[in-house]
């Protein structure tokens, strides 16, 4: 029997149809075939009215960009897998549909033309024009862009605030000129005005780019560096963040000496007696700014779980300084380096520490990626996110579930933990070990395709309403309707989701994975850690 593949194709002709619909086509499976081959088969043998763009078949023209199983991609480059039984094909979002899979990209083209994406010379061109390899290294990868519009379609900020942020392809177009040594026009200022600091640096654009252009780092990051360090271009809210980091060693404006107070008698709860700066400790718990001052139950739950697992650990309390994550996003490398060197130096006092565990996905990515790759600084210890460590303890028996949690919930993959570093399974394994019925986010937006919460890249501090709208979009579009709990492994995501819930009146409870774990491990005794009201809310969501 001939093997077939089912295609579910978006159809819509605005001149004839009242609303969009989907047509189902069954086409023969051919090993090595690409999605474009399937569409051509449909058009040639099943339905000649199906409309889509294509030209080169070689991934160079960018014409055949479309949504394939929830991800923007080139149809001519997307291989058919033997496991594929159904493929959903849709037009690129954010653009008006002309017909079926053909969209009107005029708005984006006009945005590109507006930023004058070409080199402005200070003097007439003279031959021969000599340029050395090192002079074009920054620009060369950016010139690989084929304007397929995949990046724009997947950008979380473009989805809700295209008027604030030009989008990845626009930033790439500006950077091609801004980083060219022959250019004399002020493209950096233009980028700043086009929302340079409104990019969350979630790297979704890089994830879908057929040329793998690293726009968040090579275009946005590089222009941010020049804007901040050479032009002093910084939004007022970001200036406050930097000043707070200089004075108080945190971006929140909190007093440095109050860091770690949540471990003591906090909000009517008893002290946890967490060891601070214990020199013979083997594990260092780096709480981070959000767990220390905004989502304190996360820090309390994490420290308690470490104690229950019998770990010889310590926290730094008032001796802890910021990881520097936001500074890497703003590109204040000097201050970021000072925090990295401080932590490396203070670790010398803890000669037995072999593991550093973080609650925050941002801290995790900073220690794991930014310190070694951007500063050349290694902390000399294993860097683990709390979900990785506690999943290990559950498997080894150091932690065991006392009271299972019987309800449905969804999980939001943080960009810093998931797409940037590849930690997808440990949180899910813990969730299932707790007895929770995990419902993945809708529209295929989970794991590598997870949509950003909106808080990253300094957007939460510099463009609060934009960050909130991105979170609201995520909740409205992707959270399954039968789910009332969203589980997080990043306090920034948690906080931004919670803000959107309050402002938009969504019926959704946000909870950190460690809160659920401590409740399942301790039972009612967890009330002393996270509070009775919180314990009852997260263990009996249907009653709240």
Short mmCIF file of C-alpha atoms in Angstrom, two decimals:
data_model
loop_
_atom_site.label_atom_id
_atom_site.label_comp_id
_atom_site.label_asym_id
_atom_site.label_seq_id
_atom_site.Cartn_x
_atom_site.Cartn_y
_atom_site.Cartn_z
CA UNK A 1 0.00 0.00 0.00
CA UNK A 2 1.35 3.39 -1.03
CA UNK A 3 2.39 5.54 1.93
CA UNK A 4 0.73 8.94 1.96
CA UNK A 5 1.17 12.20 3.80
CA UNK A 6 -1.75 14.35 4.86
CA UNK A 7 -1.44 18.07 4.14
CA UNK A 8 -3.63 20.51 6.02
CA UNK A 9 -3.35 23.70 3.99
CA UNK A 10 -4.64 27.17 4.83
CA UNK A 11 -6.93 28.52 2.11
CA UNK A 12 -8.31 32.03 1.84
CA UNK A 13 -9.20 34.35 -1.01
CA UNK A 14 -10.30 37.71 0.46
CA UNK A 15 -12.15 38.52 -2.77
CA UNK A 16 -14.33 35.40 -2.57
CA UNK A 17 -14.24 33.87 0.93
CA UNK A 18 -15.96 35.14 4.07
CA UNK A 19 -13.27 33.62 6.27
CA UNK A 20 -10.20 31.38 6.05
CA UNK A 21 -10.53 27.60 6.05
CA UNK A 22 -8.30 24.55 5.68
CA UNK A 23 -8.25 22.01 2.86
CA UNK A 24 -7.00 18.47 3.38
CA UNK A 25 -4.89 16.81 0.70
CA UNK A 26 -3.30 13.37 0.69
CA UNK A 27 -0.10 13.13 -1.32
CA UNK A 28 2.33 10.24 -1.88
CA UNK A 29 5.28 10.02 0.48
CA UNK A 30 8.58 10.20 -1.38
CA UNK A 31 11.84 9.85 0.51
CA UNK A 32 13.91 13.02 0.23
CA UNK A 33 10.94 15.15 -0.80
CA UNK A 34 10.55 18.66 0.51
CA UNK A 35 7.40 20.53 1.44
CA UNK A 36 7.60 22.52 -1.79
CA UNK A 37 7.49 19.23 -3.73
CA UNK A 38 4.28 18.31 -1.92
CA UNK A 39 2.68 21.67 -2.71
CA UNK A 40 3.67 21.33 -6.36
CA UNK A 41 2.11 17.86 -6.41
CA UNK A 42 -1.15 19.27 -5.03
CA UNK A 43 -1.20 22.05 -7.59
CA UNK A 44 -0.34 19.77 -10.52
CA UNK A 45 -2.54 16.78 -9.64
CA UNK A 46 -5.19 17.74 -7.07
CA UNK A 47 -6.02 21.45 -6.97
CA UNK A 48 -4.71 23.94 -9.51
CA UNK A 49 -6.18 26.88 -7.57
CA UNK A 50 -3.75 26.55 -4.65
CA UNK A 51 -1.60 29.69 -4.57
CA UNK A 52 1.90 30.07 -3.13
CA UNK A 53 5.22 31.65 -4.05
CA UNK A 54 8.36 29.85 -5.14
CA UNK A 55 11.20 30.42 -7.57
CA UNK A 56 14.73 29.10 -7.05
CA UNK A 57 14.14 25.82 -5.16
CA UNK A 58 17.61 26.35 -3.66
CA UNK A 59 16.98 28.42 -0.53
CA UNK A 60 18.35 31.59 -2.10
CA UNK A 61 15.38 33.68 -3.22
CA UNK A 62 13.36 33.55 0.01
CA UNK A 63 10.08 33.37 -1.92
CA UNK A 64 8.65 30.22 -0.35
CA UNK A 65 8.65 31.31 3.29
CA UNK A 66 5.58 29.95 5.10
CA UNK A 67 4.47 28.40 8.39
CA UNK A 68 5.17 24.67 8.46
CA UNK A 69 3.85 22.89 11.55
CA UNK A 70 3.87 26.14 13.50
CA UNK A 71 7.37 27.26 12.50
CA UNK A 72 8.34 29.76 9.82
CA UNK A 73 10.54 28.06 7.22
CA UNK A 74 11.35 27.81 3.53
CA UNK A 75 9.21 25.17 1.84
CA UNK A 76 12.05 24.30 -0.53
CA UNK A 77 14.41 23.56 2.37
CA UNK A 78 12.05 21.67 4.70
CA UNK A 79 12.60 17.95 4.28
CA UNK A 80 9.80 15.46 4.71
CA UNK A 81 10.40 13.11 7.62
CA UNK A 82 9.36 9.42 7.61
CA UNK A 83 7.49 10.17 10.85
CA UNK A 84 5.40 12.92 9.27
CA UNK A 85 1.76 11.89 9.04
CA UNK A 86 0.23 15.36 8.84
CA UNK A 87 1.82 18.66 7.91
CA UNK A 88 0.02 21.91 8.61
CA UNK A 89 0.91 24.66 6.14
CA UNK A 90 -0.12 28.27 6.72
CA UNK A 91 0.88 31.73 5.48
CA UNK A 92 3.40 33.79 7.43
CA UNK A 93 1.61 35.65 10.24
CA UNK A 94 1.67 39.46 10.84
CA UNK A 95 1.19 40.02 7.08
CA UNK A 96 -2.15 40.45 5.24
CA UNK A 97 -3.08 37.44 3.11
CA UNK A 98 -3.31 38.12 -0.62
CA UNK A 99 -4.44 34.59 -1.38
CA UNK A 100 -3.83 31.25 0.33
CA UNK A 101 -0.12 31.11 1.25
CA UNK A 102 0.82 34.38 -0.47
CA UNK A 103 1.13 37.39 1.84
CA UNK A 104 1.57 41.12 1.29
CA UNK A 105 5.01 42.10 2.63
CA UNK A 106 4.77 45.76 1.60
CA UNK A 107 4.73 47.03 5.20
CA UNK A 108 8.02 45.34 5.99
CA UNK A 109 9.61 46.45 2.72
CA UNK A 110 8.65 50.04 3.49
CA UNK A 111 10.13 49.73 6.98
CA UNK A 112 13.41 48.57 5.45
CA UNK A 113 13.46 51.40 2.91
CA UNK A 114 12.72 53.90 5.68
CA UNK A 115 15.98 53.07 7.50
CA UNK A 116 18.13 53.74 4.40
CA UNK A 117 19.81 50.31 4.43
CA UNK A 118 22.82 51.18 2.35
CA UNK A 119 26.27 52.69 2.79
CA UNK A 120 26.37 56.49 2.78
CA UNK A 121 29.80 57.60 1.63
CA UNK A 122 31.54 60.73 2.84
CA UNK A 123 33.43 61.11 -0.42
CA UNK A 124 33.03 59.82 -3.99
CA UNK A 125 33.98 56.24 -4.68
CA UNK A 126 37.51 55.78 -5.99
CA UNK A 127 39.08 52.66 -7.47
CA UNK A 128 40.71 50.52 -6.32
CA UNK A 129 38.86 50.35 -3.02
CA UNK A 130 40.85 48.11 -0.72
CA UNK A 131 39.05 46.37 2.15
CA UNK A 132 40.68 43.81 4.38
CA UNK A 133 39.10 40.62 5.70
CA UNK A 134 38.92 41.90 9.27
CA UNK A 135 37.01 44.96 8.07
CA UNK A 136 34.14 42.94 6.61
CA UNK A 137 33.94 40.15 9.20
CA UNK A 138 31.11 41.85 11.10
CA UNK A 139 29.07 42.66 8.01
CA UNK A 140 29.56 39.54 5.91
CA UNK A 141 27.22 37.17 7.82
CA UNK A 142 24.51 39.84 7.92
CA UNK A 143 24.61 40.06 4.13
CA UNK A 144 23.45 36.44 3.92
CA UNK A 145 19.87 37.64 4.54
CA UNK A 146 17.51 36.68 1.69
CA UNK A 147 14.50 38.59 3.07
CA UNK A 148 12.31 35.52 3.43
CA UNK A 149 10.44 37.26 6.29
CA UNK A 150 10.54 34.18 8.52
CA UNK A 151 12.21 36.11 11.35
CA UNK A 152 9.63 38.90 11.32
CA UNK A 153 6.79 36.39 11.38
CA UNK A 154 8.09 34.69 14.53
CA UNK A 155 9.25 37.76 16.47
CA UNK A 156 7.19 38.08 19.69
CA UNK A 157 7.55 41.87 19.82
CA UNK A 158 6.52 42.37 16.20
CA UNK A 159 3.34 40.43 16.94
CA UNK A 160 2.18 43.04 19.47
CA UNK A 161 4.22 46.21 18.92
CA UNK A 162 5.56 46.49 15.38
CA UNK A 163 5.25 50.26 15.69
CA UNK A 164 7.77 50.19 18.59
CA UNK A 165 10.27 47.67 17.21
CA UNK A 166 11.17 47.46 13.55
CA UNK A 167 11.79 43.74 13.76
CA UNK A 168 14.76 41.43 13.10
CA UNK A 169 15.07 41.96 9.35
CA UNK A 170 14.97 45.74 9.81
CA UNK A 171 17.68 45.61 12.50
CA UNK A 172 19.76 43.38 10.26
CA UNK A 173 19.34 45.84 7.38
CA UNK A 174 20.45 48.75 9.56
CA UNK A 175 23.41 46.82 10.95
CA UNK A 176 24.71 46.00 7.46
CA UNK A 177 25.21 49.72 6.90
CA UNK A 178 26.01 50.76 10.48
CA UNK A 179 28.90 48.30 10.81
CA UNK A 180 30.42 49.09 7.40
CA UNK A 181 33.52 51.27 7.91
CA UNK A 182 32.74 53.25 4.73
CA UNK A 183 29.41 54.46 6.10
CA UNK A 184 29.13 58.03 7.45
CA UNK A 185 25.38 58.15 8.14
CA UNK A 186 24.21 57.80 11.76
CA UNK A 187 22.54 54.41 11.46
CA UNK A 188 23.11 53.72 15.17
CA UNK A 189 20.81 56.57 16.15
CA UNK A 190 18.33 55.35 13.56
CA UNK A 191 18.43 51.85 15.07
CA UNK A 192 17.89 53.31 18.53
CA UNK A 193 14.83 55.20 17.29
CA UNK A 194 13.53 52.04 15.59
CA UNK A 195 13.46 50.21 18.93
CA UNK A 196 16.95 48.75 19.19
CA UNK A 197 16.39 48.10 22.91
CA UNK A 198 12.93 46.60 22.38
CA UNK A 199 14.40 43.32 21.13
CA UNK A 200 14.01 40.60 23.77
CA UNK A 201 17.02 38.76 22.29
CA UNK A 202 14.99 35.58 22.57
CA UNK A 203 16.77 34.24 19.45
CA UNK A 204 13.60 32.97 17.80
CA UNK A 205 14.70 34.82 14.66
CA UNK A 206 17.97 32.90 14.69
CA UNK A 207 16.06 29.65 15.28
CA UNK A 208 14.02 30.06 12.08
CA UNK A 209 16.56 31.84 9.87
CA UNK A 210 17.46 29.57 6.90
CA UNK A 211 20.89 31.24 6.85
CA UNK A 212 21.32 30.96 10.64
CA UNK A 213 22.08 34.66 11.00
CA UNK A 214 22.55 35.53 14.67
CA UNK A 215 20.62 38.80 14.58
CA UNK A 216 20.26 39.13 18.39
CA UNK A 217 24.04 39.12 18.89
CA UNK A 218 25.62 40.07 15.56
CA UNK A 219 23.20 42.87 14.64
CA UNK A 220 21.21 44.00 17.70
CA UNK A 221 23.90 43.21 20.26
CA UNK A 222 26.68 44.86 18.28
CA UNK A 223 24.67 48.03 17.65
CA UNK A 224 23.66 48.14 21.32
CA UNK A 225 27.32 48.02 22.25
CA UNK A 226 28.10 51.01 20.04
CA UNK A 227 24.97 52.90 21.13
CA UNK A 228 25.73 52.45 24.83
CA UNK A 229 29.51 52.61 24.96
CA UNK A 230 30.28 55.11 22.21
CA UNK A 231 27.12 57.17 21.83
CA UNK A 232 25.66 57.12 25.35
CA UNK A 233 22.28 56.22 23.88
CA UNK A 234 20.23 54.62 26.65
CA UNK A 235 16.58 54.82 27.64
CA UNK A 236 15.91 56.48 31.04
CA UNK A 237 14.62 53.24 32.58
CA UNK A 238 17.71 51.38 31.44
CA UNK A 239 19.89 54.15 32.86
CA UNK A 240 18.17 53.59 36.23
CA UNK A 241 18.91 49.86 35.98
CA UNK A 242 22.60 50.46 35.32
CA UNK A 243 22.88 53.00 38.15
CA UNK A 244 21.14 50.60 40.54
CA UNK A 245 23.58 47.87 39.54
CA UNK A 246 26.52 50.17 40.22
CA UNK A 247 25.23 51.32 43.61
CA UNK A 248 23.25 48.36 44.93
CA UNK A 249 24.53 45.42 42.86
CA UNK A 250 21.02 44.64 41.63
CA UNK A 251 18.81 46.08 38.85
CA UNK A 252 15.71 46.51 41.01
CA UNK A 253 16.71 49.50 43.13
CA UNK A 254 16.76 47.38 46.30
CA UNK A 255 19.30 47.82 49.11
CA UNK A 256 22.19 45.39 48.74
CA UNK A 257 22.19 44.46 52.42
CA UNK A 258 18.58 43.25 52.21
CA UNK A 259 19.47 40.48 49.76
CA UNK A 260 18.81 37.17 51.46
CA UNK A 261 16.20 38.50 53.90
CA UNK A 262 13.66 36.10 52.41
CA UNK A 263 15.56 33.20 53.99
CA UNK A 264 14.84 34.58 57.46
CA UNK A 265 11.52 35.45 59.08
CA UNK A 266 9.66 36.68 56.05
CA UNK A 267 6.04 37.66 55.49
CA UNK A 268 4.94 36.02 58.75
CA UNK A 269 6.78 32.78 58.00
CA UNK A 270 9.52 31.27 60.17
CA UNK A 271 13.22 31.51 59.38
CA UNK A 272 14.64 28.74 57.21
CA UNK A 273 18.05 28.94 58.89
CA UNK A 274 19.80 28.92 55.54
CA UNK A 275 23.60 28.88 55.88
CA UNK A 276 25.16 32.09 54.56
CA UNK A 277 28.75 32.11 53.27
CA UNK A 278 29.45 28.67 54.77
CA UNK A 279 33.05 28.06 53.75
CA UNK A 280 33.01 24.23 53.72
CA UNK A 281 29.87 24.06 51.52
CA UNK A 282 29.90 21.86 48.43
CA UNK A 283 26.99 23.49 46.59
CA UNK A 284 26.46 27.23 46.17
CA UNK A 285 22.89 28.41 45.74
CA UNK A 286 22.87 31.62 43.70
CA UNK A 287 19.37 32.99 44.31
CA UNK A 288 19.48 35.92 41.86
CA UNK A 289 17.70 39.26 42.09
CA UNK A 290 14.12 38.23 41.24
CA UNK A 291 13.98 35.31 43.68
CA UNK A 292 15.58 37.49 46.35
CA UNK A 293 13.17 40.43 46.12
CA UNK A 294 10.18 39.70 43.86
CA UNK A 295 9.42 35.96 43.88
CA UNK A 296 10.79 35.13 47.32
CA UNK A 297 8.87 31.86 47.64
CA UNK A 298 11.08 30.55 44.83
CA UNK A 299 14.24 31.18 46.87
CA UNK A 300 12.66 29.74 50.01
CA UNK A 301 11.44 26.62 48.21
CA UNK A 302 14.81 26.05 46.54
CA UNK A 303 16.80 26.40 49.77
CA UNK A 304 14.37 24.09 51.57
CA UNK A 305 14.66 21.41 48.89
CA UNK A 306 18.45 21.55 49.12
CA UNK A 307 18.19 20.99 52.88
CA UNK A 308 15.72 18.13 52.45
CA UNK A 309 18.09 16.48 49.97
CA UNK A 310 20.83 16.57 52.60
CA UNK A 311 23.05 18.86 50.55
CA UNK A 312 25.94 20.68 52.17
CA UNK A 313 25.12 24.03 50.60
CA UNK A 314 25.39 27.73 51.20
CA UNK A 315 23.80 30.90 49.92
CA UNK A 316 25.63 34.21 49.70
CA UNK A 317 22.87 36.39 51.11
CA UNK A 318 24.10 40.02 51.34
CA UNK A 319 27.42 38.98 49.77
CA UNK A 320 25.69 38.02 46.53
CA UNK A 321 25.89 40.47 43.65
CA UNK A 322 24.02 40.48 40.37
CA UNK A 323 24.99 37.92 37.75
CA UNK A 324 25.19 40.67 35.13
CA UNK A 325 22.64 39.23 32.71
CA UNK A 326 20.95 42.54 31.95
CA UNK A 327 24.36 44.16 31.47
CA UNK A 328 25.22 41.62 28.78
CA UNK A 329 21.94 42.47 27.02
CA UNK A 330 22.62 46.23 27.30
CA UNK A 331 26.30 45.60 26.48
CA UNK A 332 27.90 47.26 29.49
CA UNK A 333 30.75 44.78 29.34
CA UNK A 334 32.95 46.59 31.85
CA UNK A 335 30.39 46.39 34.66
CA UNK A 336 29.38 42.86 33.65
CA UNK A 337 33.01 41.80 33.90
CA UNK A 338 33.32 43.33 37.37
CA UNK A 339 30.43 41.16 38.61
CA UNK A 340 31.91 38.06 36.99
CA UNK A 341 35.32 38.68 38.56
CA UNK A 342 33.72 39.36 41.95
CA UNK A 343 31.93 36.02 41.89
CA UNK A 344 35.03 34.18 40.68
CA UNK A 345 37.05 35.81 43.47
CA UNK A 346 34.52 35.08 46.23
CA UNK A 347 34.35 31.44 45.13
CA UNK A 348 37.99 31.09 46.19
CA UNK A 349 36.74 31.19 49.79
CA UNK A 350 34.61 28.09 49.16
CA UNK A 351 37.26 25.57 48.22
CA UNK A 352 34.85 22.60 48.29
CA UNK A 353 32.15 24.09 46.04
CA UNK A 354 31.76 21.90 42.97
CA UNK A 355 28.27 22.99 41.88
CA UNK A 356 26.51 26.33 41.47
CA UNK A 357 22.73 26.09 41.26
CA UNK A 358 20.49 28.92 40.09
CA UNK A 359 16.76 29.59 40.25
CA UNK A 360 16.87 32.02 37.35
CA UNK A 361 17.22 30.98 33.73
CA UNK A 362 18.98 34.30 33.06
CA UNK A 363 21.62 33.67 35.74
CA UNK A 364 22.06 30.15 34.39
CA UNK A 365 22.67 31.29 30.82
CA UNK A 366 24.97 34.09 32.04
CA UNK A 367 27.21 31.71 34.01
CA UNK A 368 27.06 28.93 31.43
CA UNK A 369 27.38 30.93 28.20
CA UNK A 370 28.18 34.62 28.65
CA UNK A 371 30.99 34.38 31.20
CA UNK A 372 33.09 31.86 29.25
CA UNK A 373 32.20 32.92 25.70
CA UNK A 374 32.10 36.71 26.04
CA UNK A 375 34.50 37.29 28.93
CA UNK A 376 36.65 34.18 28.90
CA UNK A 377 35.83 33.62 32.58
CA UNK A 378 35.21 30.11 33.93
CA UNK A 379 33.79 29.79 37.45
CA UNK A 380 35.42 26.41 38.01
CA UNK A 381 32.22 24.63 39.08
CA UNK A 382 29.37 22.76 37.44
CA UNK A 383 26.57 25.18 36.58
CA UNK A 384 23.09 23.73 37.04
CA UNK A 385 19.61 25.13 36.94
CA UNK A 386 17.47 24.06 39.89
CA UNK A 387 15.31 21.91 37.58
CA UNK A 388 18.38 19.93 36.49
CA UNK A 389 19.63 19.42 40.04
CA UNK A 390 16.27 18.50 41.58
CA UNK A 391 15.45 16.15 38.72
CA UNK A 392 18.72 14.40 39.48
CA UNK A 393 17.84 14.20 43.19
CA UNK A 394 14.41 12.73 42.41
CA UNK A 395 15.99 10.02 40.25
CA UNK A 396 18.64 9.25 42.87
CA UNK A 397 16.09 9.15 45.71
CA UNK A 398 17.50 12.13 47.62
CA UNK A 399 14.06 13.70 47.18
CA UNK A 400 10.79 11.79 47.05
CA UNK A 401 7.22 12.85 46.35
CA UNK A 402 4.93 12.60 49.37
CA UNK A 403 1.74 14.10 47.99
CA UNK A 404 1.18 13.86 44.24
CA UNK A 405 -0.47 16.77 42.47
CA UNK A 406 -3.42 15.69 40.38
CA UNK A 407 -4.28 18.48 37.97
CA UNK A 408 -3.59 19.76 34.46
CA UNK A 409 -0.97 22.43 33.86
CA UNK A 410 1.11 23.88 31.06
CA UNK A 411 4.81 24.72 31.06
CA UNK A 412 6.49 27.81 29.62
CA UNK A 413 10.01 27.20 28.29
CA UNK A 414 12.18 30.22 29.18
CA UNK A 415 14.37 31.36 26.27
CA UNK A 416 17.54 31.50 28.40
CA UNK A 417 17.05 27.96 29.69
CA UNK A 418 15.56 26.30 26.64
CA UNK A 419 16.39 27.68 23.22
CA UNK A 420 19.69 29.26 24.34
CA UNK A 421 21.15 26.33 26.30
CA UNK A 422 18.96 23.35 25.44
CA UNK A 423 17.43 22.42 28.83
CA UNK A 424 13.98 21.09 27.92
CA UNK A 425 13.55 17.67 29.54
CA UNK A 426 14.42 18.10 33.26
CA UNK A 427 11.49 20.45 34.04
CA UNK A 428 9.08 18.18 32.19
CA UNK A 429 10.37 15.09 33.95
CA UNK A 430 9.81 16.74 37.34
CA UNK A 431 6.32 17.87 36.34
CA UNK A 432 5.34 14.34 35.37
CA UNK A 433 6.98 12.89 38.49
CA UNK A 434 4.68 15.11 40.55
CA UNK A 435 1.63 13.52 38.94
CA UNK A 436 0.71 16.61 36.95
CA UNK A 437 -0.97 16.12 33.58
CA UNK A 438 1.28 18.28 31.39
CA UNK A 439 -0.52 20.03 28.54
CA UNK A 440 1.99 21.58 26.15
CA UNK A 441 1.47 25.10 24.85
CA UNK A 442 -0.75 25.37 21.78
CA UNK A 443 0.27 26.19 18.20
CA UNK A 444 3.38 24.06 18.57
CA UNK A 445 5.04 26.83 20.58
CA UNK A 446 6.99 24.81 23.11
CA UNK A 447 10.54 23.53 23.48
CA UNK A 448 12.68 25.13 20.71
CA UNK A 449 9.62 26.91 19.31
CA UNK A 450 8.53 28.40 22.64
CA UNK A 451 7.43 32.03 22.41
CA UNK A 452 9.29 34.51 24.61
CA UNK A 453 7.54 35.85 27.72
CA UNK A 454 8.51 39.39 26.67
CA UNK A 455 10.71 40.31 29.64
CA UNK A 456 14.14 39.48 28.24
CA UNK A 457 16.78 41.68 26.64
CA UNK A 458 15.97 44.53 29.00
CA UNK A 459 12.50 44.93 27.49
CA UNK A 460 10.73 44.51 30.83
CA UNK A 461 12.66 47.43 32.33
CA UNK A 462 12.72 49.64 29.24
CA UNK A 463 9.40 48.87 27.53
CA UNK A 464 7.13 47.58 30.28
CA UNK A 465 3.90 47.78 28.30
CA UNK A 466 5.46 45.93 25.38
CA UNK A 467 6.71 43.19 27.70
CA UNK A 468 3.26 42.88 29.22
CA UNK A 469 1.57 42.69 25.82
CA UNK A 470 3.92 39.91 24.69
CA UNK A 471 3.07 37.92 27.83
CA UNK A 472 -0.63 38.59 27.28
CA UNK A 473 -0.34 37.35 23.69
CA UNK A 474 1.42 34.22 24.90
CA UNK A 475 -1.31 33.52 27.46
CA UNK A 476 -4.19 34.33 25.14
CA UNK A 477 -2.93 32.37 22.13
CA UNK A 478 -0.95 29.47 23.56
CA UNK A 479 -2.19 28.43 27.00
CA UNK A 480 -4.64 25.51 26.62
CA UNK A 481 -8.18 26.53 27.57
CA UNK A 482 -8.61 23.63 30.01
CA UNK A 483 -5.52 24.68 31.96
CA UNK A 484 -5.55 27.08 34.93
CA UNK A 485 -1.88 26.81 35.97
CA UNK A 486 1.26 27.88 34.11
CA UNK A 487 4.51 26.44 35.47
CA UNK A 488 7.73 28.45 35.25
CA UNK A 489 11.44 27.87 35.75
CA UNK A 490 12.43 31.52 35.46
CA UNK A 491 11.37 34.23 37.95
CA UNK A 492 11.44 36.88 35.19
CA UNK A 493 8.94 34.91 33.08
CA UNK A 494 6.90 34.22 36.21
CA UNK A 495 6.82 37.92 37.14
CA UNK A 496 5.96 39.13 33.64
CA UNK A 497 3.21 36.52 33.19
CA UNK A 498 1.79 37.50 36.58
CA UNK A 499 1.75 41.17 35.59
CA UNK A 500 -0.16 40.35 32.40
CA UNK A 501 -2.64 38.23 34.36
CA UNK A 502 -3.35 41.07 36.78
CA UNK A 503 -3.68 43.79 34.16
CA UNK A 504 -5.62 41.72 31.62
CA UNK A 505 -7.68 39.74 34.19
CA UNK A 506 -6.73 36.33 32.80
CA UNK A 507 -7.84 33.33 34.84
CA UNK A 508 -4.42 31.78 35.16
CA UNK A 509 -2.25 30.98 38.17
CA UNK A 510 1.50 31.26 37.72
CA UNK A 511 3.72 29.05 39.83
CA UNK A 512 7.40 28.19 39.93
CA UNK A 513 8.36 24.54 39.59
CA UNK A 514 10.19 24.60 42.93
CA UNK A 515 7.01 25.73 44.71
CA UNK A 516 5.18 22.69 43.34
CA UNK A 517 8.06 20.40 44.17
CA UNK A 518 8.39 21.55 47.77
CA UNK A 519 4.61 21.17 48.20
CA UNK A 520 4.70 17.62 46.82
CA UNK A 521 7.75 16.61 48.88
CA UNK A 522 6.70 18.16 52.20
CA UNK A 523 2.93 18.05 52.03
CA UNK A 524 1.14 20.52 54.37
CA UNK A 525 4.45 21.30 56.11
CA UNK A 526 5.35 23.30 52.98
CA UNK A 527 3.02 25.99 54.33
CA UNK A 528 5.89 27.05 56.60
CA UNK A 529 8.04 27.62 53.54
CA UNK A 530 5.76 29.27 51.00
CA UNK A 531 2.76 30.19 53.16
CA UNK A 532 -0.51 28.43 53.84
CA UNK A 533 -2.52 30.41 51.30
CA UNK A 534 0.03 29.77 48.58
CA UNK A 535 0.29 26.08 49.45
CA UNK A 536 -3.46 25.57 49.25
CA UNK A 537 -3.73 27.55 46.02
CA UNK A 538 -1.14 25.51 44.13
CA UNK A 539 -2.18 22.10 45.47
CA UNK A 540 -5.91 22.65 44.99
CA UNK A 541 -6.16 24.91 41.92
CA UNK A 542 -9.79 23.98 41.25
CA UNK A 543 -10.77 25.44 44.62
CA UNK A 544 -9.21 28.86 43.91
#
